[in-house]
Coordinates of C-alpha atoms in Angstrom, one line a residue:
M1 CA 0.9 29.5 17.8
A2 CA -1.0 27.5 15.2
G3 CA -2.0 24.1 16.6
S4 CA -4.0 21.2 15.4
L5 CA -7.2 22.2 13.6
W6 CA -10.4 22.2 15.4
A7 CA -12.5 19.1 14.6
E8 CA -15.4 21.7 13.9
S9 CA -15.7 25.4 14.1
P10 CA -15.1 26.8 17.6
T11 CA -18.6 27.8 19.0
L12 CA -20.2 29.4 22.1
W13 CA -23.4 27.7 22.8
Y14 CA -26.1 27.7 25.5
K15 CA -29.3 25.8 26.3
T16 CA -31.2 28.8 27.4
P17 CA -31.8 32.3 26.0
A18 CA -29.9 35.3 27.3
T19 CA -31.5 36.9 30.3
G20 CA -29.2 40.0 30.1
W21 CA -27.1 42.0 27.7
R22 CA -23.8 40.4 28.8
Q23 CA -25.2 37.0 28.1
A24 CA -26.2 37.9 24.4
L25 CA -24.0 37.0 21.5
P26 CA -22.2 39.7 19.5
I27 CA -22.0 40.0 15.8
G28 CA -20.4 42.9 13.8
N29 CA -19.0 44.0 10.5
G30 CA -16.8 46.8 11.7
R31 CA -19.2 49.6 11.2
L32 CA -22.3 47.9 12.5
A33 CA -22.8 45.6 15.5
A34 CA -25.6 43.8 17.4
M35 CA -26.0 41.7 20.5
V36 CA -28.4 38.8 19.7
F37 CA -30.5 37.5 22.7
G38 CA -32.2 34.4 21.3
G39 CA -35.5 34.7 23.0
V40 CA -38.5 32.4 22.5
S41 CA -41.5 34.7 22.6
E42 CA -39.4 37.7 21.8
E43 CA -36.1 38.0 19.8
H44 CA -34.1 41.1 20.7
L45 CA -31.1 42.5 18.9
Q46 CA -29.4 45.6 20.6
L47 CA -27.9 47.6 17.8
N48 CA -24.8 49.8 17.3
E49 CA -23.5 52.0 14.6
E50 CA -19.9 53.2 15.4
T51 CA -20.6 56.9 14.8
V52 CA -23.4 57.4 17.1
Y53 CA -21.9 59.9 19.5
A54 CA -23.6 62.3 21.8
G55 CA -21.7 65.4 20.5
K56 CA -20.4 66.9 17.4
R57 CA -17.1 68.1 15.8
M58 CA -15.8 71.0 17.9
D59 CA -12.6 73.0 18.8
R60 CA -11.7 72.2 22.3
V61 CA -8.3 73.7 22.4
N62 CA -7.8 75.9 25.5
P63 CA -7.0 79.4 24.2
A64 CA -4.7 80.0 27.2
S65 CA -2.6 76.9 26.6
R66 CA 0.2 78.2 24.4
A67 CA 1.0 81.1 26.5
N68 CA 1.2 79.1 29.6
V69 CA 3.2 76.0 28.5
P70 CA 6.6 77.8 29.1
V71 CA 5.3 79.1 32.5
I72 CA 4.3 75.6 33.6
R73 CA 7.7 74.2 32.3
Q74 CA 9.6 76.8 34.4
L75 CA 7.4 76.0 37.5
L76 CA 8.3 72.3 37.1
L77 CA 12.0 73.2 36.7
D78 CA 11.9 75.3 39.8
G79 CA 10.3 72.4 41.8
K80 CA 7.0 74.0 42.2
V81 CA 5.0 70.9 41.1
K82 CA 1.7 71.9 42.9
E83 CA 1.7 75.3 41.4
A84 CA 2.5 73.9 37.9
E85 CA -0.4 71.4 38.3
A86 CA -2.9 74.0 39.4
L87 CA -2.0 76.2 36.3
A88 CA -2.1 73.2 33.9
Q89 CA -5.6 72.5 35.3
K90 CA -6.7 75.9 34.3
T91 CA -4.9 76.6 31.0
L92 CA -4.0 73.2 29.4
L93 CA -7.0 71.1 29.8
A94 CA -9.6 71.1 26.9
V95 CA -12.7 73.2 26.8
P96 CA -15.0 71.5 27.7
V97 CA -12.9 68.9 29.5
H98 CA -14.9 65.8 28.6
Q99 CA -15.5 64.4 25.1
P100 CA -19.1 63.1 24.3
P101 CA -19.8 59.4 24.8
Y102 CA -20.4 56.6 22.3
Q103 CA -24.0 55.5 22.6
T104 CA -26.3 52.7 21.8
L105 CA -28.2 53.1 18.5
G106 CA -31.4 51.3 19.7
D107 CA -33.2 48.0 19.8
L108 CA -34.8 45.7 17.2
R109 CA -37.5 43.5 18.8
L110 CA -39.5 40.8 17.3
T111 CA -42.6 39.7 19.2
F112 CA -44.1 36.4 18.2
D113 CA -47.8 35.6 18.4
G114 CA -49.1 32.8 20.5
P115 CA -47.3 30.3 22.8
A116 CA -44.2 28.7 21.6
S117 CA -43.4 25.1 22.0
V118 CA -39.8 24.9 23.3
T119 CA -38.0 21.7 22.7
N120 CA -34.2 21.1 22.2
Y121 CA -33.5 24.8 22.6
R122 CA -30.0 25.9 21.5
R123 CA -28.4 29.2 20.8
D124 CA -24.8 29.5 19.6
L125 CA -22.2 31.7 17.9
N126 CA -20.0 30.1 15.4
L127 CA -16.6 31.9 15.7
Y128 CA -15.4 30.8 12.3
D129 CA -18.6 31.5 10.4
G130 CA -19.6 34.7 12.4
I131 CA -23.2 33.5 12.6
A132 CA -25.5 33.5 15.7
S133 CA -28.1 30.8 15.6
T134 CA -31.2 30.0 17.7
S135 CA -33.3 26.9 17.3
F136 CA -36.1 25.1 19.2
G137 CA -38.7 22.8 17.8
P138 CA -39.2 23.7 14.2
V139 CA -38.1 27.4 14.7
T140 CA -34.7 28.4 13.4
R141 CA -33.1 31.8 13.3
E142 CA -29.7 32.9 11.9
A143 CA -28.2 36.4 12.4
F144 CA -24.9 37.8 11.0
A145 CA -23.3 41.2 10.1
S146 CA -22.2 41.1 6.6
Y147 CA -19.0 43.1 5.6
P148 CA -19.4 42.6 1.8
D149 CA -23.1 43.9 1.9
G150 CA -22.8 46.4 4.8
V151 CA -26.0 45.1 6.6
I152 CA -27.1 43.0 9.5
V153 CA -29.1 40.0 8.3
L154 CA -31.7 38.1 10.4
R155 CA -33.3 35.0 8.9
L156 CA -36.3 33.2 10.4
K157 CA -38.0 30.0 9.5
A158 CA -41.3 28.5 11.0
S159 CA -41.6 31.5 13.3
G160 CA -45.3 32.1 13.0
P161 CA -46.8 35.7 12.8
F162 CA -44.6 38.4 14.4
T163 CA -44.4 42.2 15.1
I164 CA -41.2 44.1 14.4
A165 CA -40.4 47.3 16.3
L166 CA -37.4 49.6 16.3
T167 CA -37.0 51.7 19.5
R168 CA -34.7 54.2 21.1
E169 CA -35.1 57.0 23.6
A170 CA -36.3 60.3 21.9
A171 CA -36.3 58.7 18.4
T172 CA -39.2 58.6 16.0
T173 CA -40.3 55.6 13.9
S174 CA -42.3 55.1 10.8
A175 CA -43.6 52.1 9.0
S176 CA -44.4 51.8 5.3
G177 CA -44.7 49.0 3.0
D178 CA -41.9 46.4 3.9
T179 CA -39.6 48.9 5.7
L180 CA -39.5 50.2 9.3
V181 CA -37.5 53.4 9.8
M182 CA -36.1 55.1 12.9
R183 CA -34.7 58.6 13.0
G184 CA -33.2 60.7 15.8
T185 CA -30.2 62.3 17.3
A186 CA -27.8 60.9 19.9
S187 CA -28.3 64.0 21.9
P188 CA -29.7 67.5 21.2
E189 CA -26.3 68.4 19.7
G190 CA -25.2 64.8 18.8
A191 CA -25.0 62.7 15.7
A192 CA -28.2 62.5 13.6
F193 CA -28.9 59.0 12.5
T194 CA -31.3 56.9 10.4
A195 CA -31.8 53.3 11.0
A196 CA -34.1 51.0 9.0
V197 CA -35.1 47.3 8.6
R198 CA -36.5 45.9 5.6
V199 CA -38.4 42.6 5.4
V200 CA -38.1 40.2 2.5
S201 CA -40.7 37.5 3.0
D202 CA -42.9 35.0 1.3
G203 CA -45.8 36.1 3.6
K204 CA -47.7 39.3 4.1
V205 CA -45.9 42.4 5.5
T206 CA -48.1 45.3 6.6
A207 CA -47.7 48.4 8.7
A208 CA -49.3 48.0 12.1
E209 CA -50.1 50.1 15.2
N210 CA -47.4 51.9 17.2
N211 CA -45.3 52.3 14.0
T212 CA -44.5 48.6 13.8
L213 CA -44.5 46.1 10.9
Y214 CA -46.5 42.8 11.1
V215 CA -45.5 39.7 9.3
A216 CA -48.0 36.9 8.7
D217 CA -48.4 33.7 6.6
A218 CA -44.6 33.5 6.2
A219 CA -42.8 30.2 6.1
E220 CA -39.5 32.3 5.9
A221 CA -38.5 35.8 6.4
T222 CA -35.3 37.8 6.0
L223 CA -34.8 41.1 7.9
L224 CA -32.2 43.4 6.5
F225 CA -30.9 46.2 8.8
S226 CA -28.7 49.2 8.1
A227 CA -28.0 52.6 9.7
A228 CA -26.1 55.8 8.9
T229 CA -25.2 59.0 10.6
D230 CA -24.3 62.5 9.6
V231 CA -20.8 62.0 10.9
R232 CA -20.0 60.3 7.6
A233 CA -22.9 61.2 5.3
P234 CA -24.6 64.6 4.8
N235 CA -27.8 62.6 4.1
P236 CA -28.1 59.6 6.5
D237 CA -31.4 58.6 4.9
A238 CA -30.0 58.2 1.4
Q239 CA -27.0 56.2 2.6
C240 CA -29.0 53.9 4.8
F241 CA -31.8 53.2 2.2
E242 CA -29.1 52.7 -0.6
Q243 CA -27.5 50.1 1.5
L244 CA -30.8 48.2 2.0
R245 CA -31.7 48.5 -1.6
K246 CA -28.4 46.9 -2.7
A247 CA -28.5 44.1 -0.1
A248 CA -32.2 43.3 -1.0
T249 CA -31.0 42.5 -4.6
H250 CA -29.4 39.4 -3.3
S251 CA -31.2 36.2 -2.1
Y252 CA -30.6 35.1 1.5
A253 CA -28.5 32.3 0.2
D254 CA -26.3 34.6 -1.7
L255 CA -26.0 37.1 1.2
R256 CA -25.0 34.2 3.5
A257 CA -22.5 32.8 1.1
R258 CA -20.9 36.2 0.5
H259 CA -20.7 36.7 4.3
L260 CA -19.2 33.2 4.8
A261 CA -16.6 33.6 2.1
D262 CA -15.4 36.9 3.5
F263 CA -15.5 35.9 7.2
R264 CA -13.8 32.5 6.9
A265 CA -11.1 34.0 4.9
L266 CA -9.8 35.7 8.0
S267 CA -11.2 33.6 10.9
T268 CA -9.8 30.2 9.6
R269 CA -6.2 31.3 9.1
V270 CA -5.2 30.3 12.6
S271 CA -6.2 27.5 14.9
F272 CA -5.0 27.0 18.4
S273 CA -5.4 23.8 20.4
L274 CA -4.5 22.6 23.9
G275 CA -5.8 19.1 23.2
R276 CA -9.3 19.4 24.8
D277 CA -11.2 21.0 21.8
A278 CA -13.8 18.3 21.5
D279 CA -14.6 18.4 25.1
S280 CA -15.3 22.3 25.0
Q281 CA -17.5 21.8 22.0
A282 CA -19.6 19.1 23.8
T283 CA -20.1 21.3 26.9
P284 CA -22.4 24.5 27.0
T285 CA -20.1 27.5 27.3
D286 CA -21.7 28.7 30.6
E287 CA -21.1 25.2 32.1
L288 CA -17.6 25.3 30.8
L289 CA -17.0 28.6 32.6
R290 CA -18.5 27.3 35.9
R291 CA -16.1 24.4 36.1
T292 CA -12.8 26.3 35.7
G293 CA -10.2 25.7 38.3
T294 CA -9.8 21.9 37.4
D295 CA -8.7 21.8 33.7
D296 CA -9.5 24.9 31.7
R297 CA -7.4 24.0 28.6
A298 CA -10.6 23.8 26.5
L299 CA -11.7 27.2 27.7
A300 CA -8.4 28.9 27.0
A301 CA -8.5 27.6 23.4
L302 CA -12.1 28.8 23.0
Y303 CA -11.1 32.1 24.5
F304 CA -8.3 32.5 22.0
A305 CA -10.6 32.0 19.1
Y306 CA -13.3 34.3 20.7
G307 CA -10.6 37.1 21.0
R308 CA -9.8 36.9 17.3
Y309 CA -13.5 36.9 16.5
L310 CA -14.2 40.1 18.5
L311 CA -11.4 42.0 16.8
Q312 CA -12.4 40.8 13.3
S313 CA -16.0 41.8 14.1
S314 CA -15.3 45.3 15.4
S315 CA -12.4 46.5 13.1
R316 CA -12.3 46.3 9.3
Q317 CA -11.4 48.5 6.4
N318 CA -15.0 50.0 6.4
S319 CA -14.7 51.1 10.0
L320 CA -12.7 53.0 12.7
A321 CA -10.8 51.3 15.3
A322 CA -12.3 49.0 17.9
N323 CA -13.3 51.2 20.9
L324 CA -13.3 50.5 24.5
Q325 CA -16.1 48.1 24.0
G326 CA -15.2 47.0 20.5
K327 CA -18.5 48.3 18.9
W328 CA -21.0 46.7 21.4
N329 CA -22.6 49.2 23.9
D330 CA -26.2 49.2 25.2
K331 CA -26.0 52.4 27.2
L332 CA -26.4 56.1 26.5
D333 CA -23.5 56.9 28.9
P334 CA -21.2 54.0 29.1
S335 CA -18.1 53.6 31.3
W336 CA -15.3 56.0 30.3
G337 CA -17.7 57.0 27.3
S338 CA -16.6 53.9 25.5
R339 CA -14.3 56.1 23.6
Y340 CA -10.8 55.7 22.2
T341 CA -8.4 55.7 25.0
I342 CA -5.1 56.0 23.1
N343 CA -2.5 55.8 25.7
I344 CA -2.9 52.1 26.1
N345 CA -6.4 50.6 25.6
T346 CA -6.6 51.1 21.9
E347 CA -3.1 49.6 21.5
M348 CA -4.2 46.6 23.6
N349 CA -7.1 45.9 21.3
Y350 CA -4.5 45.4 18.4
W351 CA -1.9 43.5 20.2
P352 CA -3.1 40.2 18.7
A353 CA -3.9 41.6 15.2
E354 CA -0.7 40.8 13.3
A355 CA 0.4 37.9 15.7
T356 CA -2.8 36.0 15.1
N357 CA -2.9 36.8 11.3
L358 CA -5.6 39.4 11.3
G359 CA -3.7 42.2 9.6
E360 CA -6.8 43.5 7.9
T361 CA -8.3 44.6 11.1
V362 CA -5.5 47.1 11.5
D363 CA -7.1 49.1 8.7
G364 CA -9.7 50.3 11.3
L365 CA -6.8 51.6 13.4
Y366 CA -5.2 53.3 10.4
N367 CA -8.5 55.0 9.7
L368 CA -8.7 56.4 13.2
L369 CA -5.1 57.6 13.0
A370 CA -5.7 59.2 9.6
G371 CA -8.7 61.2 11.1
M372 CA -6.5 62.5 13.8
Q373 CA -3.8 64.0 11.6
A374 CA -5.2 67.5 11.0
N375 CA -6.1 68.0 14.6
G376 CA -2.8 66.7 15.8
R377 CA -0.8 69.2 13.7
R378 CA -3.1 71.9 14.7
D379 CA -2.8 71.0 18.5
A380 CA 1.0 70.9 18.3
K381 CA 1.0 74.4 16.8
E382 CA -1.8 76.0 19.0
I383 CA -1.1 74.4 22.3
Y384 CA 2.7 73.9 22.2
G385 CA 3.9 76.4 19.6
T386 CA 5.8 73.7 17.6
A387 CA 5.5 72.0 14.3
G388 CA 4.8 68.3 14.0
F389 CA 1.8 66.3 15.4
V390 CA 0.6 65.6 19.0
A391 CA -2.2 63.5 20.5
H392 CA -3.2 63.2 24.1
H393 CA -4.8 60.2 25.8
N394 CA -8.4 60.2 24.3
T395 CA -9.9 60.8 20.9
D396 CA -13.2 60.2 19.1
V397 CA -14.8 59.8 15.6
W398 CA -13.8 63.3 14.7
G399 CA -10.1 62.8 15.7
D400 CA -10.4 65.4 18.5

């Protein structure tokens, strides 16, 4: 599978900002994730934390199941399939039937003062470095999700004054000093979360109207973002702020170097070439996609690298498994709840893990399975009246 090394790191790149969520560029460290839009007058990062679910830990075992399993078996043995199905619908399905969905955490938006001069625009995602970059004129930005430091980092140079906002439906925000905080719950009975962004800058950082931060007179600024929920921590505030405090003890150069050392240790183990890598790197990715049907070898090799990148970014030792959308989701009610569909989709996520030398990503899957053990033993006993372990076709962060 390994082929000739890329002349340079495989990269997705574009000549225009993203105009929609699907065009934005994903970054992630397993637990946290973001989609980076690369706008000119506004930078937008749509944010995720893997335990933001619109529900809570609950007992969904149907109390009528154990008594009716032998009845349903006998109906099937007697050839009464419709009767067995009807009884199963009433007595075997969970109560309630549906599990809560995985939800977006919210949005980080930076709004820049004054008109921007746009020359030589480029936004890109380096698949070996795990860094999303935007540049135009003198303006440069870099964003990455650090696994060693547990935060999302956004670095800005020559941006001019800008306002920072954190938003989410039904959440509250507050600004104080150099930190902007957002608190809320994923639903009235969902996970409680705290999200915060801290600004490290050579300029002035002040609290502004509408619970925002305003950064002025800054040649450079580094934004550190973290989040936590009560799914893992009884005090999300404390966990979130401690992560930011630790990250802020490092310079940007140190944060970047620590991230690169960790990310490249996995990403560069395997290369795959079909002989047209230089061509793919010289062509914007959206143009490469439009010309498929003639010679798509370059796109196939880039797609291989992108697949490894997505698994590495959504599943690590600090996380649960990659869900139906990895960890990237901008909706409150995504398709199929963006949950863990464990009869096939979760397995499919990990088909390339060992084959492409990303064994560390399987730790996320092991973490998911470990969280299912207690419920699996209980379900085997209470639903089927037997010892052992059972899992059906969906689960969630509580191992339901």
